Coordinates of C-alpha atoms in Angstrom, one line a residue:
M1 CA -3.5 -20.1 3.4
L2 CA -4.2 -18.0 0.4
Y3 CA -5.7 -14.5 0.2
K4 CA -8.1 -14.3 -2.7
F5 CA -9.1 -10.7 -3.4
K6 CA -12.4 -10.5 -5.4
S7 CA -14.5 -7.8 -7.1
K8 CA -17.2 -7.4 -9.6
V9 CA -15.1 -5.4 -12.1
A10 CA -11.7 -7.1 -12.0
G11 CA -10.2 -10.6 -12.1
D12 CA -9.3 -12.2 -8.8
V13 CA -5.9 -11.4 -7.3
I14 CA -4.4 -14.3 -5.3
M15 CA -1.5 -14.0 -2.8
L16 CA 0.2 -16.3 -0.4
Q17 CA -0.6 -15.6 3.2
P18 CA 2.6 -13.6 4.1
N19 CA 2.3 -11.4 1.0
G20 CA -1.4 -10.9 1.5
Q21 CA -1.0 -10.0 5.1
R22 CA 1.8 -7.5 4.3
V23 CA -0.4 -5.7 1.7
L24 CA -3.3 -5.7 4.2
E25 CA -1.0 -4.3 6.9
I26 CA 0.2 -1.5 4.6
I27 CA -3.4 -0.5 3.8
G28 CA -4.4 -0.7 7.5
K29 CA -6.7 -3.8 7.2
H30 CA -4.5 -6.3 9.2
S31 CA -2.6 -6.3 12.4
A32 CA -1.4 -8.9 14.9
A33 CA -4.1 -7.7 17.3
E34 CA -6.7 -7.8 14.5
P35 CA -5.9 -10.4 11.9
S36 CA -8.0 -10.0 8.7
H37 CA -8.8 -13.4 7.2
K38 CA -11.9 -11.9 5.6
G39 CA -12.8 -8.3 4.9
I40 CA -13.8 -5.6 2.6
L41 CA -12.1 -2.5 1.0
L42 CA -14.7 0.1 0.2
P43 CA -14.3 2.6 -2.6
E44 CA -13.9 5.5 -0.2
Q45 CA -10.9 3.7 1.4
M46 CA -9.2 3.0 -1.9
P47 CA -7.3 6.3 -2.4
M48 CA -5.7 5.9 1.0
A49 CA -4.8 2.3 0.2
L50 CA -3.2 3.2 -3.0
A51 CA -1.2 6.1 -1.4
A52 CA -0.1 3.8 1.4
L53 CA 1.1 1.1 -1.0
A54 CA 2.9 3.6 -3.2
A55 CA 4.7 5.0 -0.2
A56 CA 5.7 1.5 1.0
I57 CA 7.0 0.7 -2.5
A58 CA 9.0 3.9 -2.6
D59 CA 10.4 3.2 0.9
E60 CA 11.5 -0.3 0.0
A61 CA 13.2 0.9 -3.2
A62 CA 15.0 3.7 -1.3
A63 CA 16.2 1.2 1.4
R64 CA 17.5 -1.2 -1.3
Q65 CA 19.4 1.6 -3.0
Q66 CA 20.8 2.8 0.3
A67 CA 21.9 -0.7 1.2
V68 CA 23.7 -1.1 -2.2
A69 CA 25.4 2.3 -1.9
Q70 CA 26.6 1.5 1.6
A71 CA 28.0 -1.9 0.5
L72 CA 29.8 -0.2 -2.4
A73 CA 31.2 2.5 -0.1
E74 CA 32.5 -0.1 2.3
N75 CA 34.0 -2.3 -0.6
M76 CA 31.6 -5.1 0.3
A77 CA 29.5 -7.4 -1.9
P78 CA 26.1 -5.9 -2.7
P79 CA 23.4 -7.3 -0.4
Q80 CA 21.0 -10.0 -1.5
F81 CA 17.3 -9.1 -1.6
E82 CA 14.1 -11.1 -2.0
A83 CA 13.7 -12.2 -5.6
V84 CA 10.3 -10.6 -5.8
S85 CA 9.9 -7.0 -4.6
L86 CA 6.9 -5.5 -2.9
K87 CA 6.3 -3.5 -6.1
Q88 CA 6.0 -6.7 -8.2
R89 CA 3.7 -8.3 -5.6
A90 CA 1.5 -5.3 -5.1
L91 CA 1.0 -4.0 -8.6
P92 CA -1.8 -6.5 -9.6
F93 CA -3.6 -5.6 -6.4
M94 CA -3.1 -1.9 -7.1
D95 CA -4.5 -2.3 -10.6
M96 CA -7.5 -4.0 -9.1
V97 CA -8.0 -1.2 -6.6
R98 CA -7.8 1.4 -9.4
D99 CA -10.4 -0.5 -11.5
C100 CA -12.7 -0.9 -8.5
L101 CA -12.3 2.8 -7.5
K102 CA -13.2 3.9 -11.0
A103 CA -16.3 1.6 -11.0
Q104 CA -17.1 2.4 -7.3
E105 CA -17.1 -1.3 -6.4
A106 CA -15.8 -2.9 -3.2
I107 CA -13.0 -5.5 -3.0
T108 CA -13.6 -8.5 -0.6
W109 CA -11.4 -11.3 0.6
G110 CA -12.1 -14.5 2.6
V111 CA -15.8 -14.5 1.9

């Protein structure tokens, strides 16, 4: 399954299911109890969504740095991470959110 995020002011952003679900979980629009195969992100929700994504990106970067530092301190090989970070996956969506926030337009998916 794909997540296709659409708006009137930005090009579509398409993500594979695990990545789309992760982004939606971070912004509070998806959970195991309430899966979100379709939905809407309103302009008034966008500042919170951007802040949540920025915090998750910072947390991931800090965890990666800590894991590398710990491996070096223990004279071990540096850990292997996913080839594509959350930052790389989320930036196109965050750009879309910023554009939609500026234009006061909603973002939808699954509709």
